[in-house]
Amino acid sequence: MSSQDSAWMDQVRAVLFDLDGTLRHSQPTFMQAFLDIAASLDLPGSPEGRRRAARWLLYYWAQSPELVSDWATFLENPDQFWVNHARMLLQAMGVAENRAFSLGGVIAARMQAEFRPSDRLFPDTPQTLASLRDAGYRLGVVSNRRKSYEEQLTNLGLLDFFEFALYAGDLECWKPNPAIFYNALDRLGEPASSVIYVGDNYYADVIGARRAGLYPVLLDREQLFPEADCLVIGCLSALLEILP
């Protein structure tokens, strides 16, 4: 960590978190379930192809132009949205366009029928949050979810750690739009220079937090972003080594 990073950390009074992929995850993940189905159809799945697909998935759901266009195109046909989504994800893996087009519907149908994930915490989430709270940091969640997830946080035993849990659907504003971060700052009553934001999606979390003046920390467990131009940690508990 640079001296500039250290100086910023000395000012921190609040830590905000992304939810999905940061504090909790699905088991299996959407990506893993998709790859398993693709493998059962003898589709190629090299490590580099899987990495490209995982990055594309994060890019796409960070309010990418493609996502915005697809929502409008398939507004009245959600099943076709997921067929198109599967085709694009296959191409990101390196599958030829014609084969991706022919198998997209098959994979989308199987995902709808078979993908039944369980809700899991990352192992270091509870202790990291407890340690930060006990050290006096104010904590909150800022998620791109469309609906409230407070019940889910309660079931995971996390709700009491946080002062608030913002969801983009309530504000009609999705990361990386900085407006959702401005709303969080208003709730905290803290300047952006005293707040860090921790998330696993460079395109939504780092870019959005930086636009709003917060200090972004990328949680990159799978080393998907080796070129990231921000502070990167490999596990949530690494925050305890960074913050004073």
Short mmCIF file of C-alpha atoms in Angstrom, two decimals:
data_model
loop_
_atom_site.label_atom_id
_atom_site.label_comp_id
_atom_site.label_asym_id
_atom_site.label_seq_id
_atom_site.Cartn_x
_atom_site.Cartn_y
_atom_site.Cartn_z
CA MET A 1 0.00 0.00 0.00
CA SER A 2 1.38 3.39 -1.01
CA SER A 3 1.92 6.30 1.36
CA GLN A 4 -1.01 8.06 -0.32
CA ASP A 5 -3.22 5.03 0.37
CA SER A 6 -2.05 4.95 3.99
CA ALA A 7 -2.85 8.64 4.42
CA TRP A 8 -6.36 8.07 3.07
CA MET A 9 -6.93 5.10 5.40
CA ASP A 10 -6.04 7.26 8.39
CA GLN A 11 -9.09 9.43 7.57
CA VAL A 12 -11.60 6.59 7.21
CA ARG A 13 -14.62 6.64 9.50
CA ALA A 14 -17.04 4.51 7.49
CA VAL A 15 -16.84 1.39 5.34
CA LEU A 16 -19.52 0.62 2.75
CA PHE A 17 -19.88 -2.76 1.08
CA ASP A 18 -21.33 -4.32 -2.01
CA LEU A 19 -23.48 -7.37 -1.18
CA ASP A 20 -23.37 -10.12 -3.81
CA GLY A 21 -19.93 -11.57 -4.39
CA THR A 22 -18.53 -9.44 -1.56
CA LEU A 23 -20.30 -10.35 1.68
CA ARG A 24 -22.29 -13.34 0.46
CA HIS A 25 -22.52 -15.62 -2.56
CA SER A 26 -24.70 -18.26 -4.15
CA GLN A 27 -23.66 -21.91 -4.01
CA PRO A 28 -23.14 -22.78 -6.77
CA THR A 29 -22.59 -19.39 -8.36
CA PHE A 30 -24.43 -18.53 -11.56
CA MET A 31 -21.12 -18.73 -13.43
CA GLN A 32 -20.25 -22.17 -12.06
CA ALA A 33 -23.69 -23.58 -12.83
CA PHE A 34 -23.48 -22.16 -16.36
CA LEU A 35 -20.02 -23.65 -16.89
CA ASP A 36 -21.16 -27.05 -15.62
CA ILE A 37 -24.04 -27.12 -18.08
CA ALA A 38 -21.76 -25.95 -20.90
CA ALA A 39 -19.29 -28.73 -20.06
CA SER A 40 -22.09 -31.31 -20.17
CA LEU A 41 -22.71 -30.17 -23.76
CA ASP A 42 -19.02 -30.62 -24.64
CA LEU A 43 -18.45 -26.91 -25.06
CA PRO A 44 -14.88 -25.63 -24.64
CA GLY A 45 -13.97 -24.31 -21.22
CA SER A 46 -10.32 -23.27 -20.98
CA PRO A 47 -9.16 -21.36 -17.88
CA GLU A 48 -8.71 -18.22 -19.98
CA GLY A 49 -12.17 -18.65 -21.49
CA ARG A 50 -13.70 -18.99 -18.03
CA ARG A 51 -11.85 -15.87 -16.91
CA ARG A 52 -13.10 -13.89 -19.90
CA ALA A 53 -16.64 -15.08 -19.25
CA ALA A 54 -16.48 -14.13 -15.57
CA ARG A 55 -15.22 -10.65 -16.44
CA TRP A 56 -17.88 -10.25 -19.12
CA LEU A 57 -20.59 -11.19 -16.62
CA LEU A 58 -19.40 -8.49 -14.21
CA TYR A 59 -19.15 -5.95 -17.03
CA TYR A 60 -22.58 -6.74 -18.45
CA TRP A 61 -24.45 -6.42 -15.14
CA ALA A 62 -22.74 -3.13 -14.27
CA GLN A 63 -25.40 -1.24 -16.22
CA SER A 64 -23.49 -1.78 -19.45
CA PRO A 65 -24.94 -0.32 -22.67
CA GLU A 66 -25.64 -3.89 -23.76
CA LEU A 67 -27.70 -4.58 -20.64
CA VAL A 68 -29.70 -1.37 -20.99
CA SER A 69 -30.40 -2.18 -24.64
CA ASP A 70 -31.35 -5.78 -23.89
CA TRP A 71 -33.76 -4.79 -21.11
CA ALA A 72 -35.55 -2.52 -23.57
CA THR A 73 -35.51 -5.08 -26.39
CA PHE A 74 -36.77 -8.01 -24.32
CA LEU A 75 -38.97 -6.14 -21.85
CA GLU A 76 -42.02 -8.19 -22.79
CA ASN A 77 -40.14 -11.43 -23.40
CA PRO A 78 -37.92 -12.21 -20.37
CA ASP A 79 -37.30 -15.79 -21.49
CA GLN A 80 -35.71 -14.50 -24.68
CA PHE A 81 -33.60 -12.11 -22.60
CA TRP A 82 -31.98 -15.09 -20.89
CA VAL A 83 -31.53 -16.94 -24.18
CA ASN A 84 -29.70 -13.92 -25.56
CA HIS A 85 -27.73 -13.63 -22.31
CA ALA A 86 -26.60 -17.26 -22.60
CA ARG A 87 -25.51 -16.73 -26.20
CA MET A 88 -23.39 -13.71 -25.28
CA LEU A 89 -21.85 -15.49 -22.30
CA LEU A 90 -20.93 -18.47 -24.48
CA GLN A 91 -19.23 -16.16 -26.96
CA ALA A 92 -17.32 -14.52 -24.11
CA MET A 93 -16.06 -18.02 -23.26
CA GLY A 94 -14.77 -18.39 -26.80
CA VAL A 95 -17.59 -20.48 -28.29
CA ALA A 96 -18.16 -19.81 -31.99
CA GLU A 97 -21.07 -17.49 -32.72
CA ASN A 98 -23.11 -20.05 -34.68
CA ARG A 99 -22.75 -22.68 -31.96
CA ALA A 100 -23.50 -20.16 -29.22
CA PHE A 101 -26.63 -19.13 -31.11
CA SER A 102 -27.86 -22.71 -31.48
CA LEU A 103 -27.17 -23.74 -27.86
CA GLY A 104 -28.15 -20.53 -26.05
CA GLY A 105 -31.76 -21.60 -25.72
CA VAL A 106 -30.81 -25.05 -24.44
CA ILE A 107 -28.56 -23.64 -21.73
CA ALA A 108 -31.03 -20.91 -20.73
CA ALA A 109 -33.79 -23.50 -20.32
CA ARG A 110 -31.58 -25.77 -18.25
CA MET A 111 -30.43 -22.88 -16.05
CA GLN A 112 -34.05 -21.96 -15.39
CA ALA A 113 -34.92 -25.57 -14.53
CA GLU A 114 -31.78 -26.59 -12.63
CA PHE A 115 -30.22 -23.52 -11.01
CA ARG A 116 -31.35 -23.63 -7.38
CA PRO A 117 -28.48 -22.11 -5.38
CA SER A 118 -28.22 -21.84 -1.63
CA ASP A 119 -27.36 -18.60 0.16
CA ARG A 120 -23.87 -18.56 1.69
CA LEU A 121 -21.63 -16.18 3.57
CA PHE A 122 -17.97 -15.98 2.76
CA PRO A 123 -16.20 -17.51 5.78
CA ASP A 124 -14.48 -14.30 6.85
CA THR A 125 -17.53 -12.02 6.54
CA PRO A 126 -18.95 -12.17 10.11
CA GLN A 127 -15.66 -11.75 11.94
CA THR A 128 -14.46 -8.98 9.64
CA LEU A 129 -17.66 -7.00 10.14
CA ALA A 130 -17.57 -7.57 13.89
CA SER A 131 -13.96 -6.40 14.11
CA LEU A 132 -14.67 -3.26 12.07
CA ARG A 133 -17.73 -2.42 14.14
CA ASP A 134 -15.85 -2.96 17.39
CA ALA A 135 -13.08 -0.68 16.11
CA GLY A 136 -15.64 2.10 15.72
CA TYR A 137 -16.17 2.13 11.96
CA ARG A 138 -19.65 2.91 10.65
CA LEU A 139 -20.87 0.25 8.21
CA GLY A 140 -23.43 0.14 5.41
CA VAL A 141 -24.35 -1.78 2.26
CA VAL A 142 -24.91 -0.36 -1.23
CA SER A 143 -26.21 -2.95 -3.68
CA ASN A 144 -27.50 -3.03 -7.24
CA ARG A 145 -30.39 -5.21 -6.12
CA ARG A 146 -33.83 -4.25 -7.42
CA LYS A 147 -35.63 -5.12 -4.17
CA SER A 148 -34.95 -4.86 -0.46
CA TYR A 149 -32.67 -7.55 0.96
CA GLU A 150 -32.96 -6.74 4.67
CA GLU A 151 -34.74 -10.04 5.34
CA GLN A 152 -31.87 -11.87 3.66
CA LEU A 153 -29.34 -9.96 5.78
CA THR A 154 -31.34 -10.93 8.87
CA ASN A 155 -31.33 -14.59 7.88
CA LEU A 156 -27.57 -14.42 7.33
CA GLY A 157 -27.06 -12.78 10.72
CA LEU A 158 -25.67 -9.56 9.23
CA LEU A 159 -28.36 -6.89 9.48
CA ASP A 160 -27.35 -5.58 12.90
CA PHE A 161 -23.87 -4.70 11.64
CA PHE A 162 -25.18 -2.02 9.28
CA GLU A 163 -26.69 1.43 9.65
CA PHE A 164 -28.49 1.01 6.33
CA ALA A 165 -28.79 -1.32 3.35
CA LEU A 166 -29.41 0.62 0.13
CA TYR A 167 -30.78 -1.08 -2.97
CA ALA A 168 -30.64 0.47 -6.40
CA GLY A 169 -34.23 -0.39 -7.28
CA ASP A 170 -35.48 1.88 -4.50
CA LEU A 171 -33.60 4.84 -5.97
CA GLU A 172 -33.94 3.84 -9.65
CA CYS A 173 -30.20 4.39 -9.86
CA TRP A 174 -27.66 1.64 -10.46
CA LYS A 175 -23.93 1.48 -9.91
CA PRO A 176 -21.67 2.78 -11.41
CA ASN A 177 -23.92 5.87 -11.39
CA PRO A 178 -22.45 7.94 -8.55
CA ALA A 179 -25.90 9.09 -7.39
CA ILE A 180 -26.43 5.93 -5.35
CA PHE A 181 -23.16 6.61 -3.52
CA TYR A 182 -24.15 10.24 -2.93
CA ASN A 183 -27.32 8.93 -1.29
CA ALA A 184 -25.22 6.73 0.99
CA LEU A 185 -23.01 9.68 1.92
CA ASP A 186 -26.11 11.73 2.76
CA ARG A 187 -27.29 8.98 5.09
CA LEU A 188 -23.91 8.79 6.76
CA GLY A 189 -23.44 12.54 6.99
CA GLU A 190 -19.77 11.94 6.22
CA PRO A 191 -17.54 13.45 3.53
CA ALA A 192 -16.52 11.12 0.72
CA SER A 193 -12.89 11.42 1.81
CA SER A 194 -13.69 9.54 5.02
CA VAL A 195 -15.49 6.60 3.37
CA ILE A 196 -14.19 3.52 1.55
CA TYR A 197 -16.27 1.23 -0.62
CA VAL A 198 -15.48 -2.47 -0.95
CA GLY A 199 -16.81 -4.52 -3.85
CA ASP A 200 -15.91 -7.35 -6.21
CA ASN A 201 -16.98 -5.75 -9.50
CA TYR A 202 -14.46 -3.29 -10.94
CA TYR A 203 -16.94 -1.93 -13.48
CA ALA A 204 -19.72 -1.20 -10.98
CA ASP A 205 -17.96 -0.80 -7.65
CA VAL A 206 -14.58 0.77 -8.30
CA ILE A 207 -15.70 3.06 -11.11
CA GLY A 208 -18.88 4.10 -9.30
CA ALA A 209 -17.25 4.74 -5.93
CA ARG A 210 -14.42 6.69 -7.53
CA ARG A 211 -16.87 8.88 -9.46
CA ALA A 212 -18.52 9.82 -6.16
CA GLY A 213 -15.20 10.60 -4.48
CA LEU A 214 -15.08 7.53 -2.23
CA TYR A 215 -11.94 5.44 -1.90
CA PRO A 216 -12.53 2.17 -3.81
CA VAL A 217 -11.19 -1.19 -2.66
CA LEU A 218 -11.52 -4.07 -5.11
CA LEU A 219 -12.12 -7.49 -3.56
CA ASP A 220 -10.67 -9.73 -6.27
CA ARG A 221 -10.75 -13.28 -4.89
CA GLU A 222 -10.29 -14.89 -8.30
CA GLN A 223 -7.70 -12.42 -9.64
CA LEU A 224 -9.92 -11.37 -12.51
CA PHE A 225 -8.52 -7.83 -12.65
CA PRO A 226 -4.71 -7.95 -12.52
CA GLU A 227 -4.59 -4.53 -14.20
CA ALA A 228 -6.84 -2.82 -11.62
CA ASP A 229 -5.75 0.75 -10.87
CA CYS A 230 -6.93 0.74 -7.27
CA LEU A 231 -6.22 -0.94 -3.97
CA VAL A 232 -6.89 -4.68 -4.36
CA ILE A 233 -7.43 -7.28 -1.64
CA GLY A 234 -7.82 -11.03 -2.02
CA CYS A 235 -10.12 -11.63 0.95
CA LEU A 236 -12.45 -9.52 3.05
CA SER A 237 -10.43 -9.97 6.23
CA ALA A 238 -7.50 -8.19 4.56
CA LEU A 239 -9.36 -4.97 5.39
CA LEU A 240 -8.31 -5.47 9.00
CA GLU A 241 -4.66 -5.22 7.94
CA ILE A 242 -5.25 -2.07 5.89
CA LEU A 243 -7.38 0.02 8.22
CA PRO A 244 -5.76 1.48 11.35
#
